[in-house]
Short mmCIF file of C-alpha atoms in Angstrom, two decimals:
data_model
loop_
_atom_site.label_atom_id
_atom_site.label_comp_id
_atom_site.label_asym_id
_atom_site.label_seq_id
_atom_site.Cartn_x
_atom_site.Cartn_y
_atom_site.Cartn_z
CA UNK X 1 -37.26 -35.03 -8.22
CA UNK X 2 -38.81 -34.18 -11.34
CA UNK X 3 -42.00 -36.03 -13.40
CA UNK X 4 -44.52 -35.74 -15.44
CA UNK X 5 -48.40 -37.37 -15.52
CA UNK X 6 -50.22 -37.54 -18.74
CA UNK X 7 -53.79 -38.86 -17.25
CA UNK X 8 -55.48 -40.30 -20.47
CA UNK X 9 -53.72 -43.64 -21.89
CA UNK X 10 -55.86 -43.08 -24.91
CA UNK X 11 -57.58 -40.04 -26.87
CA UNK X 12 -59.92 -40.95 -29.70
CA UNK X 13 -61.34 -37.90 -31.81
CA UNK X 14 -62.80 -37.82 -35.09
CA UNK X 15 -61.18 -36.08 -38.29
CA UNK X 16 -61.50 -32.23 -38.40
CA UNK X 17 -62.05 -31.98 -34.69
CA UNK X 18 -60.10 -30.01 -32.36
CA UNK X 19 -57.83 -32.42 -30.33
CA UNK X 20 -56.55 -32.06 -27.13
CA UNK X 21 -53.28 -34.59 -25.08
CA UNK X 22 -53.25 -33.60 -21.26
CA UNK X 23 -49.61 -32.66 -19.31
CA UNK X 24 -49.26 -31.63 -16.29
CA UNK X 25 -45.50 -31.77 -14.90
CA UNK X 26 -43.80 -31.01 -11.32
CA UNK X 27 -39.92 -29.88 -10.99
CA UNK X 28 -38.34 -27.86 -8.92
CA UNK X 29 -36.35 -25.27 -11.43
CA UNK X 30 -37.53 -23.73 -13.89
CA UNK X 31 -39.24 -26.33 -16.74
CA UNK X 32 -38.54 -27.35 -19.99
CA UNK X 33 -40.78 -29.21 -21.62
CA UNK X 34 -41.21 -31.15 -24.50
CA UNK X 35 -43.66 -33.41 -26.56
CA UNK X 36 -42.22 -36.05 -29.00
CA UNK X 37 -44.43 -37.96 -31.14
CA UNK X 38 -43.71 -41.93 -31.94
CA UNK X 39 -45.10 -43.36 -34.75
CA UNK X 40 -45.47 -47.90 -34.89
CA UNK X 41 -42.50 -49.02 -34.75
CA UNK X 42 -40.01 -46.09 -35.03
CA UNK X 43 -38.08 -43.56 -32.65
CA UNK X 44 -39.43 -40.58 -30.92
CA UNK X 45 -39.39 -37.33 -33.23
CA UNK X 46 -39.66 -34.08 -31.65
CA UNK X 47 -42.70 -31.92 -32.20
CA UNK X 48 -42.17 -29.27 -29.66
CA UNK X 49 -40.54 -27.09 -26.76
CA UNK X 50 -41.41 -24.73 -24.26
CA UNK X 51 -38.11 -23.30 -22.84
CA UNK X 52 -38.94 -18.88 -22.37
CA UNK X 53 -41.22 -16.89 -23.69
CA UNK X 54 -44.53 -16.78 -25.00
CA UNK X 55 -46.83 -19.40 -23.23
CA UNK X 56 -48.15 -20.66 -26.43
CA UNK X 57 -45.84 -22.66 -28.40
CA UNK X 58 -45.96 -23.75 -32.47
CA UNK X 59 -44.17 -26.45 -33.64
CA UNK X 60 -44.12 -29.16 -36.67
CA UNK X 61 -47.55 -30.88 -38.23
CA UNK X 62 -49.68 -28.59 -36.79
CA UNK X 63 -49.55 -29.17 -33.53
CA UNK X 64 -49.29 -26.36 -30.91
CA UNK X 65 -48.77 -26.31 -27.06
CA UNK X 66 -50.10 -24.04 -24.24
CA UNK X 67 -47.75 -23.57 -20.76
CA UNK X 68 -49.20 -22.78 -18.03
CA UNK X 69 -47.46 -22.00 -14.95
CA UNK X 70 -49.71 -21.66 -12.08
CA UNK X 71 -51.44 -25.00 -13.18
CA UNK X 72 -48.07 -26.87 -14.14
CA UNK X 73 -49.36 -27.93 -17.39
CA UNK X 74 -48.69 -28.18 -20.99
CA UNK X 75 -51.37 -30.05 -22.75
CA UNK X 76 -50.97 -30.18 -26.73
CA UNK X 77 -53.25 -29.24 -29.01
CA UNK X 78 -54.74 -29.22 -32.75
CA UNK X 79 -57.25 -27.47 -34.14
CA UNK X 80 -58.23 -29.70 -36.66
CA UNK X 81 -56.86 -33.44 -36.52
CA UNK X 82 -55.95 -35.63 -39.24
CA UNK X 83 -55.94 -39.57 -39.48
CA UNK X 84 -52.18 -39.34 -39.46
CA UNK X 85 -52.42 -37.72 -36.40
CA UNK X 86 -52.72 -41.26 -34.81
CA UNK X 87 -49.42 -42.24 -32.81
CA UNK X 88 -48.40 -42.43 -29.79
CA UNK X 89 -47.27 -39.03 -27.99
CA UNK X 90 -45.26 -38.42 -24.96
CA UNK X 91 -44.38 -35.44 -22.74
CA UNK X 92 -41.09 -34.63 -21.17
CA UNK X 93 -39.92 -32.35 -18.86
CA UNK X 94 -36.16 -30.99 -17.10
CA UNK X 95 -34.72 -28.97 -14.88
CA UNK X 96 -33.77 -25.56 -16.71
CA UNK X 97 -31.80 -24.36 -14.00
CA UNK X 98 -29.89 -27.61 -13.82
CA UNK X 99 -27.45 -27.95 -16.95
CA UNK X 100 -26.54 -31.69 -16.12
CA UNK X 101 -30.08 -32.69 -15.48
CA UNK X 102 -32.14 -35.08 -17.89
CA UNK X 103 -35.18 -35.82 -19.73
CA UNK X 104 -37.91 -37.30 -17.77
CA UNK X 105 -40.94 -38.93 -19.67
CA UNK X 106 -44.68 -39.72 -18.83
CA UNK X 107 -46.25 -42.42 -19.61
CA UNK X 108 -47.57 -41.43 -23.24
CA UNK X 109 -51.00 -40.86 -24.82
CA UNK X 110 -52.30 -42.81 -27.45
CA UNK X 111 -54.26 -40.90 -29.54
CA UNK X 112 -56.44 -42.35 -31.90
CA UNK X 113 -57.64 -40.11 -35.06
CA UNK X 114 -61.31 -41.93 -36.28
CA UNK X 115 -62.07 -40.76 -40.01
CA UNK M 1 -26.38 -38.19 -42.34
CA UNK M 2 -28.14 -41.18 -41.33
CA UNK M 3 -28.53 -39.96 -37.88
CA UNK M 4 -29.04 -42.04 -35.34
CA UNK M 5 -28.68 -45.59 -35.83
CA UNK M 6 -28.84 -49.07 -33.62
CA UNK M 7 -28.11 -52.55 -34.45
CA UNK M 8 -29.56 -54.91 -34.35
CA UNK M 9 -33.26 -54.12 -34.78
CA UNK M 10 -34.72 -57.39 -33.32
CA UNK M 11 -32.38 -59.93 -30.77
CA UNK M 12 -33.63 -63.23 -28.82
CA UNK M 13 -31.53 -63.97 -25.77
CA UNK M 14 -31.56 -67.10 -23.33
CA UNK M 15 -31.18 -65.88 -19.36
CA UNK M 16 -27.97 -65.53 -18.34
CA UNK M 17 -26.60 -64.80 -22.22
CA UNK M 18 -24.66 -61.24 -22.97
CA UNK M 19 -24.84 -58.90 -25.71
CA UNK M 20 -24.48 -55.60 -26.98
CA UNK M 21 -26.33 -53.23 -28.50
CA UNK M 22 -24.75 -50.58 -31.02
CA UNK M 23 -25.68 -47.49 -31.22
CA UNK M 24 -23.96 -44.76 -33.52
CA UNK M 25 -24.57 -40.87 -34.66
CA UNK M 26 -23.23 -38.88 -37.27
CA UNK M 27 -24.43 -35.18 -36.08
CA UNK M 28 -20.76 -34.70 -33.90
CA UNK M 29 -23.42 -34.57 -30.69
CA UNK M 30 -22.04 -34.78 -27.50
CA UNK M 31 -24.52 -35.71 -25.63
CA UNK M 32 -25.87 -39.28 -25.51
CA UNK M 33 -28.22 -41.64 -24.09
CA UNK M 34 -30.25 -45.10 -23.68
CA UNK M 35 -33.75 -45.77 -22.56
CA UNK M 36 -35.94 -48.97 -22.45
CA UNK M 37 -39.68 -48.09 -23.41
CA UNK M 38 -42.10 -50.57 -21.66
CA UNK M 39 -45.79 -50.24 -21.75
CA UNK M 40 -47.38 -47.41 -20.05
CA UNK M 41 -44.05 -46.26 -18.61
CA UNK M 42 -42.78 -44.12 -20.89
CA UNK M 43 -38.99 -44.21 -21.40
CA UNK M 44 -36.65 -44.43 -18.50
CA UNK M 45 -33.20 -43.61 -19.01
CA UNK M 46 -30.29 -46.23 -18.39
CA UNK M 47 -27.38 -44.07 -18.96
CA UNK M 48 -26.09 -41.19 -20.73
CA UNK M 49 -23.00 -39.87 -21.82
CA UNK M 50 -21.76 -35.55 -21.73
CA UNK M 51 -18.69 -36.53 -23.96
CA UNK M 52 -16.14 -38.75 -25.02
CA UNK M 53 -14.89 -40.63 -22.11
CA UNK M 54 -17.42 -40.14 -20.13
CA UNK M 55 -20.57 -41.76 -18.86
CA UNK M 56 -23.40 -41.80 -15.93
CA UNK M 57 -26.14 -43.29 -14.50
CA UNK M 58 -29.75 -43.07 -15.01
CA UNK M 59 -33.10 -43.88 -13.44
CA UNK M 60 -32.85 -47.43 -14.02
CA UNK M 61 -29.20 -48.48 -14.89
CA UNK M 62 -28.82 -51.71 -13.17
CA UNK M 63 -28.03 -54.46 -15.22
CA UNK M 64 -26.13 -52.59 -18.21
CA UNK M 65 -23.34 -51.14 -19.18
CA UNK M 66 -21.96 -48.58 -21.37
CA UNK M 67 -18.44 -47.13 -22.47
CA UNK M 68 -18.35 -43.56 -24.86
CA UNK M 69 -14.53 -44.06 -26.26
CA UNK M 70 -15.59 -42.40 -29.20
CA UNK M 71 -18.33 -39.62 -29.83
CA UNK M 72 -19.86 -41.30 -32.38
CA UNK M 73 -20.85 -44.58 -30.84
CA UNK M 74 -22.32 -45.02 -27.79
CA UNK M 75 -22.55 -49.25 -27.09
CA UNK M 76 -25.09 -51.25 -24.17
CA UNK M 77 -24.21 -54.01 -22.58
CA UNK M 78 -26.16 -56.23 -21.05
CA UNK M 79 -24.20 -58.21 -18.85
CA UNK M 80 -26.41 -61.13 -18.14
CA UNK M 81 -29.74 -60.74 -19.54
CA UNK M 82 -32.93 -61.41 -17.33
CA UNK M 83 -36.56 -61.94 -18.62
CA UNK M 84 -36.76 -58.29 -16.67
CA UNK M 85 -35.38 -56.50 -19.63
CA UNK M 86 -37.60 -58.05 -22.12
CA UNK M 87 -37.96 -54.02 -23.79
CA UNK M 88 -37.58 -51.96 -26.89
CA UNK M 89 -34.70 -50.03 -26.43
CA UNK M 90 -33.88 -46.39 -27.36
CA UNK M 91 -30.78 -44.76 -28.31
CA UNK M 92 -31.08 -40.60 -28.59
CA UNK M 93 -28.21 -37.98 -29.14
CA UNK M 94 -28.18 -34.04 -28.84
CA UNK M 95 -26.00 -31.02 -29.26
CA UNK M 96 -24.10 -29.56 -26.62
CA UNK M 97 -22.96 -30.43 -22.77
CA UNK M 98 -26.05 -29.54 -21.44
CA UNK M 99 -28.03 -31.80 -23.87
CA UNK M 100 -28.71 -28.91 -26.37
CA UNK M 101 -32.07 -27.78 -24.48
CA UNK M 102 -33.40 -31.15 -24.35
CA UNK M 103 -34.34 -31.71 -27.95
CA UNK M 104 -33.06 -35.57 -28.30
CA UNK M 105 -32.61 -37.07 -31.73
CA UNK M 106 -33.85 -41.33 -31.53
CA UNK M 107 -33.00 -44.51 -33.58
CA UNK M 108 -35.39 -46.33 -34.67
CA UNK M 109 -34.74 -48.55 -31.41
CA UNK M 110 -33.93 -52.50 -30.50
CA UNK M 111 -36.52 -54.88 -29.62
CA UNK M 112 -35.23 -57.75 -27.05
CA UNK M 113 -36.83 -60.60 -25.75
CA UNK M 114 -35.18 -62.20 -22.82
CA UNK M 115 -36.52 -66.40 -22.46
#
């Protein structure tokens, strides 16, 4: 079985700070993993993947993502957070070496962006 | 392209009452899905669909029903609704058999309160 634990419910950090949403994920094959932001009231949008490759992965707003193997984690991160940042984010991981195998969420971090 | 889209946005339903929820993409993905988002348990998936004509189950499928005779639309059906599935609802698509890598396009989603 697959999962994934995102241990904060809520993140608060004030504009221009360096921002950090915890991920740490367990499956048995090799993982792909995800983070998807959701803004009030609308779907999930996809920010970024980790699927091969370089460990530190760049996707949309900003927004980057470290993997880390040995401690089974994926936390995103931000140099420098905006007000906008504020949504609701959630981490997702499957089984790579599974091709029929689906997403599985956590729970989702709140992350609130003070000005 | 609209996307992905679901109708309706907001439904009431008495116990015991059935209904369906649309859901409908334009991108010519194969690969579909539903979730139900409750607080602080991310999304769970109800079923998904590889292709036309065919569908699975997911973590939590009990309860619901789907049927993929086209690959644009992708309907729920709740057979007889409970105050248990009181949830927003999620519709995604994505490219390819295997889901495309995981990246999931959403619709905006389905609120529905069960009395």
């Amino acid at each position: 079985a697959q999962s994934v634990a995102q241990p904060e419910d809520q993140v608060n950090v004030a504009e221009g700070n360096p921002l950090t949403v915890k991920c740490t994920y367990s499956v048995s094959g090799n993982p792909y993993l995800f983070w998807y932001v959701q803004y009030p009231n609308r779907g999930l949008q996809f920010l970024l993947k980790y699927i091969t490759g370089d460990n530190l992965v760049k996707g949309s707003y900003g927004f980057e993502a470290e993997f880390n193997k040995s401690q089974t984690s994926f936390h995103l991160k931000k140099p420098s957070a905006l007000v906008s940042d504020s949504a609701l984010y959630f981490c997702a991981v499957r089984d790579g070496d599974n091709a029929g195998n689906m997403l599985t969420f956590g729970g989702g971090t709140r992350l609130m962006v003070k000005p | 392209n609209a996307g992905v889209t679901q109708t309706p946005k907001f439904q009431v339903l008495k116990t015991g009452q059935s209904m369906t929820l649309q859901c409908a993409q334009d991108m010519n993905h194969e690969y579909m899905s539903w979730y139900r988002q409750d607080p602080g348990m991310g999304l769970r998936l109800i079923h998904y669909s590889v292709g036309a004509g065919i569908t699975d189950q997911g973590e939590v499928p009990n309860g619901y029903n789907v049927s993929r005779s086209t690959t644009e639309d992708f309907p729920l059906r709740l057979l007889s609704a409970a105050p248990s599935q009181t949830s927003v609802y999620f519709c995604a698509s994505s490219p390819g058999m295997s889901g495309g890598l995981g990246t999931q396009y959403f619709g905006p989603g389905t609120r529905l309160l069960v009395l």
